[in-house]
mmCIF file of C-alpha atoms and ligand atoms in Angstrom:
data_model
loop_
_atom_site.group_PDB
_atom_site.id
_atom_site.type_symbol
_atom_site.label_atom_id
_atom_site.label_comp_id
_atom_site.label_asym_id
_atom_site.label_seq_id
_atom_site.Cartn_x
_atom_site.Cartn_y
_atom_site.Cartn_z
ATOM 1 C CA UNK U 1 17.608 11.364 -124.918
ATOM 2 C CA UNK U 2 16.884 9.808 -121.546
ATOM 3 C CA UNK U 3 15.683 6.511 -120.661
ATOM 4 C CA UNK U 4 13.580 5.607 -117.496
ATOM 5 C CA UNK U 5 11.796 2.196 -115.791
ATOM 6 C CA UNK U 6 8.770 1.058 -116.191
ATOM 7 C CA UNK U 7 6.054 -1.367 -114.964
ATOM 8 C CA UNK U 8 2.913 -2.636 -116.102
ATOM 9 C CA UNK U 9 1.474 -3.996 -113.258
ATOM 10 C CA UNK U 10 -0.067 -7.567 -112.425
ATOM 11 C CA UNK U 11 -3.627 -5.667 -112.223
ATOM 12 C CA UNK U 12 -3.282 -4.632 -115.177
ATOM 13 C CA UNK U 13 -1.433 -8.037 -116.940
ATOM 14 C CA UNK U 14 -4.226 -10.047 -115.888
ATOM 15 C CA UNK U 15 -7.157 -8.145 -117.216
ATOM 16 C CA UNK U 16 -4.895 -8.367 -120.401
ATOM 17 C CA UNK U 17 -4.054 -4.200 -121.246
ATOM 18 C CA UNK U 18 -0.561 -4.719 -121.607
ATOM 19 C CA UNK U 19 -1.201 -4.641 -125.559
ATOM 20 C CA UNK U 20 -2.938 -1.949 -124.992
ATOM 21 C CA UNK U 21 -0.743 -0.246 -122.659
ATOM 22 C CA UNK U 22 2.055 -0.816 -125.015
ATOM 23 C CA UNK U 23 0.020 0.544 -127.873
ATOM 24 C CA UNK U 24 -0.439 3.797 -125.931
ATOM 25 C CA UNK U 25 3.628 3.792 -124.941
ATOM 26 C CA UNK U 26 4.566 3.752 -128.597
ATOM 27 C CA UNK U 27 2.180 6.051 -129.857
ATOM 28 C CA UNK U 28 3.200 8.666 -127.447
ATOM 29 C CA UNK U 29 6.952 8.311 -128.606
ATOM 30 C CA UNK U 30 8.798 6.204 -126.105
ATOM 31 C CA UNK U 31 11.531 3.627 -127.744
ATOM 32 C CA UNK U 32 10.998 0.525 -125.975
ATOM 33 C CA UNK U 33 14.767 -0.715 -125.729
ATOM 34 C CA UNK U 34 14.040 -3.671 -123.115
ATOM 35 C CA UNK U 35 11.155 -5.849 -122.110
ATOM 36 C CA UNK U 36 10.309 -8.744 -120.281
ATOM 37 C CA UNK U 37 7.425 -10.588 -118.946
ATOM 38 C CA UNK U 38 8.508 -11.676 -114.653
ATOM 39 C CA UNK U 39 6.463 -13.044 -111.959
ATOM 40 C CA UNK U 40 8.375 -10.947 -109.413
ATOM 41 C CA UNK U 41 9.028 -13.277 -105.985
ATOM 42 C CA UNK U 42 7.575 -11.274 -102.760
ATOM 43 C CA UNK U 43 11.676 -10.545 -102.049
ATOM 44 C CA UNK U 44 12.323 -9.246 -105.225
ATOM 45 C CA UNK U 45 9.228 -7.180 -104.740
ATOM 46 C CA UNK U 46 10.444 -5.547 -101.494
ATOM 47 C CA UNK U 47 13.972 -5.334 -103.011
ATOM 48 C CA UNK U 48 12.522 -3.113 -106.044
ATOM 49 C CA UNK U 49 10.418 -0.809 -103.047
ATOM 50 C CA UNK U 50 12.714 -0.921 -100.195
ATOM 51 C CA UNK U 51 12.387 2.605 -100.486
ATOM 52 C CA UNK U 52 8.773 2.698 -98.784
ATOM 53 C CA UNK U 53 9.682 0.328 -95.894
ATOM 54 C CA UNK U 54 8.450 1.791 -93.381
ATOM 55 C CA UNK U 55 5.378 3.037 -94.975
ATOM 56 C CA UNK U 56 1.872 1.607 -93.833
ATOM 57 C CA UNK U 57 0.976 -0.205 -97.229
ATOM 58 C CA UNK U 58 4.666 -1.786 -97.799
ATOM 59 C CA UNK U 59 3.400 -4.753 -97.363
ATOM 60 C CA UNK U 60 0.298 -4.809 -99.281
ATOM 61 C CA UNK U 61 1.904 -3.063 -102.237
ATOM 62 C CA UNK U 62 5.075 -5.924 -102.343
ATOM 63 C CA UNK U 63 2.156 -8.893 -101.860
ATOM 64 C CA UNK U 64 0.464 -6.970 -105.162
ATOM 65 C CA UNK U 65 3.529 -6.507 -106.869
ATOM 66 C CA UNK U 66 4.395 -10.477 -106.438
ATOM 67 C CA UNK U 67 0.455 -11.609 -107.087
ATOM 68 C CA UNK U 68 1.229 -12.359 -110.603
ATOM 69 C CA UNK U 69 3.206 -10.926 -113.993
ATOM 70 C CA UNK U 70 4.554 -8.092 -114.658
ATOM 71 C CA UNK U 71 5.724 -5.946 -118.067
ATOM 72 C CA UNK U 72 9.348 -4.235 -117.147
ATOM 73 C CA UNK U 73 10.522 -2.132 -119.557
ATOM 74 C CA UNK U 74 13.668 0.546 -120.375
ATOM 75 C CA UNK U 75 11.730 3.011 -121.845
ATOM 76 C CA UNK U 76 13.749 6.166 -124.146
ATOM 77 C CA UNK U 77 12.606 9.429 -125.070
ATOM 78 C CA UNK U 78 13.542 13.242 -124.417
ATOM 79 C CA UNK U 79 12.583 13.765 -121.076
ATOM 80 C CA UNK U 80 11.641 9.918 -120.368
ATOM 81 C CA UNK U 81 11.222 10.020 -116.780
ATOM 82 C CA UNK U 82 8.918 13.371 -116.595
ATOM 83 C CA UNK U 83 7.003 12.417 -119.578
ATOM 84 C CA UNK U 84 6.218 8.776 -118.819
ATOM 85 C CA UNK U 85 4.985 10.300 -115.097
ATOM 86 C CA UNK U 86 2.578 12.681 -116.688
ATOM 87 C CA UNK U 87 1.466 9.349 -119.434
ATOM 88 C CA UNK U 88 0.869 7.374 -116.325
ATOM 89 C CA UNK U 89 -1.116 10.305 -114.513
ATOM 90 C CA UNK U 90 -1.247 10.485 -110.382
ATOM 91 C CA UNK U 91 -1.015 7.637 -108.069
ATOM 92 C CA UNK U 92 -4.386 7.417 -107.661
ATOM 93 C CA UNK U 93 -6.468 6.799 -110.577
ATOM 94 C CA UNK U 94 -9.683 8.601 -109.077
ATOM 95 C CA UNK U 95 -7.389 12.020 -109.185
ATOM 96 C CA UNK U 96 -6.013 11.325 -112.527
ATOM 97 C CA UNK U 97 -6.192 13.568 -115.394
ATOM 98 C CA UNK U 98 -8.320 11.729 -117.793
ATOM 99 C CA UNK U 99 -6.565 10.657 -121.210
ATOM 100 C CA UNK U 100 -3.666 9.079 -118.364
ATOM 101 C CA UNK U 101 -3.099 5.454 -118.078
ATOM 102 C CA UNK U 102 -3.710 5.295 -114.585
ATOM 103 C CA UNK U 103 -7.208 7.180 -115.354
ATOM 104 C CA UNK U 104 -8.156 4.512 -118.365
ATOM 105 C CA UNK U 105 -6.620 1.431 -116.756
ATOM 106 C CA UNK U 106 -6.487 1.866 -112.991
ATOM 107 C CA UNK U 107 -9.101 0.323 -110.681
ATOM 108 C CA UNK U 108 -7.474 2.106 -106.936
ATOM 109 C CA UNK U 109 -4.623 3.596 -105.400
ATOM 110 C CA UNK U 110 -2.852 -0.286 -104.920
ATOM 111 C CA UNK U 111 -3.816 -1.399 -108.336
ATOM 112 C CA UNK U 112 -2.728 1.778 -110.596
ATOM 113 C CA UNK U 113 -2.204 -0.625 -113.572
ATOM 114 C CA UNK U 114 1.622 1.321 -114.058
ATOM 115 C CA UNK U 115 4.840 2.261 -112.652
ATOM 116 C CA UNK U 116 7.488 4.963 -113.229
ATOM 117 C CA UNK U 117 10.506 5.951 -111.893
ATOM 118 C CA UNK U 118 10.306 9.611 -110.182
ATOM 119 C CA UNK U 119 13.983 10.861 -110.889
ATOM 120 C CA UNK U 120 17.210 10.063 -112.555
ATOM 121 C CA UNK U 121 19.037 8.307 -109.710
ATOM 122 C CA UNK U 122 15.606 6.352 -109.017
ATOM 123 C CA UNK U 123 15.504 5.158 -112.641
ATOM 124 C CA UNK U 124 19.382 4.407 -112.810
ATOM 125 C CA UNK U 125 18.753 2.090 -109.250
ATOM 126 C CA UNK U 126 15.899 0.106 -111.069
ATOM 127 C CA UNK U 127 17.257 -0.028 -114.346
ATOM 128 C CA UNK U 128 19.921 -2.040 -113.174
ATOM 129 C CA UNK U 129 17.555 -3.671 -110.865
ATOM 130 C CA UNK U 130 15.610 -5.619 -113.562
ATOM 131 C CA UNK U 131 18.306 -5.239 -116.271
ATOM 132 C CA UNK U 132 21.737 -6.321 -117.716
ATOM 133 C CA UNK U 133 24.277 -4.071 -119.345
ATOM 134 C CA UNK U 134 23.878 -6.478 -122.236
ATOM 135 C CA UNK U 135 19.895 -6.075 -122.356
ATOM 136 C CA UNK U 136 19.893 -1.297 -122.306
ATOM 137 C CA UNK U 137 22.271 -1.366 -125.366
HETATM 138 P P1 ATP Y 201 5.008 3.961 -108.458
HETATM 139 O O1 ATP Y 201 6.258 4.057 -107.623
HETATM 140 O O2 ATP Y 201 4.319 2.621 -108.354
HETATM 141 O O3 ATP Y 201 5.237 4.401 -109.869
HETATM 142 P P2 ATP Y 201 4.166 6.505 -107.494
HETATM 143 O O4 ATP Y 201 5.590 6.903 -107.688
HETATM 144 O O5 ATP Y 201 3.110 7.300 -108.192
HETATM 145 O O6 ATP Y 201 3.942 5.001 -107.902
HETATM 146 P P3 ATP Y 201 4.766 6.048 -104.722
HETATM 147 O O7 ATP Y 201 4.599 7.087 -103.687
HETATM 148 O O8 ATP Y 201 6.142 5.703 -105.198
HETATM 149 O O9 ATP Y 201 3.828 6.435 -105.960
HETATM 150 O O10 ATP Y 201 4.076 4.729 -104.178
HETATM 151 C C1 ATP Y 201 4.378 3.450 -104.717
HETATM 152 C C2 ATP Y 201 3.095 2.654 -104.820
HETATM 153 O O11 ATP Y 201 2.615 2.426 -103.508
HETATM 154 C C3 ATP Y 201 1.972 3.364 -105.565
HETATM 155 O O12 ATP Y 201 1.973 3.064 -106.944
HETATM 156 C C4 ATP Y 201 0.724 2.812 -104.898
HETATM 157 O O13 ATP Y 201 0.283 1.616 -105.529
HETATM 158 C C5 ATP Y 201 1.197 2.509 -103.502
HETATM 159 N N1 ATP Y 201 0.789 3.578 -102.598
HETATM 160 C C6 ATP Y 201 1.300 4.819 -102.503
HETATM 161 N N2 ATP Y 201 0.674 5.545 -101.571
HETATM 162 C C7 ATP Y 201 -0.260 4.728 -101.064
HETATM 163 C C8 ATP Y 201 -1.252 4.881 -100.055
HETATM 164 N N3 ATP Y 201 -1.397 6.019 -99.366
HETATM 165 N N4 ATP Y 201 -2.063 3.820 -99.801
HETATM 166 C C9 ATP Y 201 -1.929 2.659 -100.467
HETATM 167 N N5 ATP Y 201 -0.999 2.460 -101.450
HETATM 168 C C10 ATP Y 201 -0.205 3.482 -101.727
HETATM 169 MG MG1 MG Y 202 7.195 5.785 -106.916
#
């Protein structure tokens, strides 16, 4: 078993998939073992991505990220991380495979509706990011 982190995004919050997005999550196998609902603040936002700090659309991305509420979740299946990555589809949803979240759900490259972390130490860093010992039980 492995668990990973995920977001649904404030695109895709506010045009009300989360249900659905959670619908999907479950039906393809994933435990959810944590949730909340968070307005992230534009700090936490660039906390959570300080990894793309220098990149061009750093601070577009954290001013999306902060717009309005998001879904986090500890997600747990056999090969979490790689499987909830391929669920999601590519960054951007125009080069998506279709039947991917990203490809139902996501309107552009900056609103892709969902977020995954790429690799182990990634998801161990934002996993305890957004969550307490108490809360991944
Ligand atoms: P995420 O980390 O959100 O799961 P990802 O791992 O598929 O997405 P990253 O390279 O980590 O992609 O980029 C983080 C986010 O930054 C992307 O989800 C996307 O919204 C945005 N982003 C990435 N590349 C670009 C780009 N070239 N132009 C605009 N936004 C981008
Ligand atoms: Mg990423």
């Amino acid at each position: 078993m492995e668990r990973t982190f995920a977001i649904i995004k404030p695109d895709a919050v506010s045009k009300k998939l989360a249900g659905q997005i959670l619908a999907r999550i479950e039906a393809a196998g994933f435990t959810v073992v944590a949730m909340r609902l968070q307005h992230l603040t534009k700090a936490e936002a660039e906390g959570f991505y300080a990894v793309h700090q220098a990149r061009p659309f750093f601070g577009a991305l954290t001013d999306f990220m902060s717009s309005g509420p998001c879904v986090l979740l500890c997600l747990e299946a056999p090969d979490a991380i790689k499987q909830w990555r391929a669920l999601m589809g590519a960054t951007d949803p125009a080069k998506a495979e279709p039947g991917t979240l990203r490809k139902d759900f996501g309107a552009s490259i900056d609103n892709n509706a969902t977020h995954g972390s790429d690799a182990p130490e990634t998801a161990a860093f934002e996993l305890g990011y957004f969550f307490r010992g108490l809360e991944l039980r």
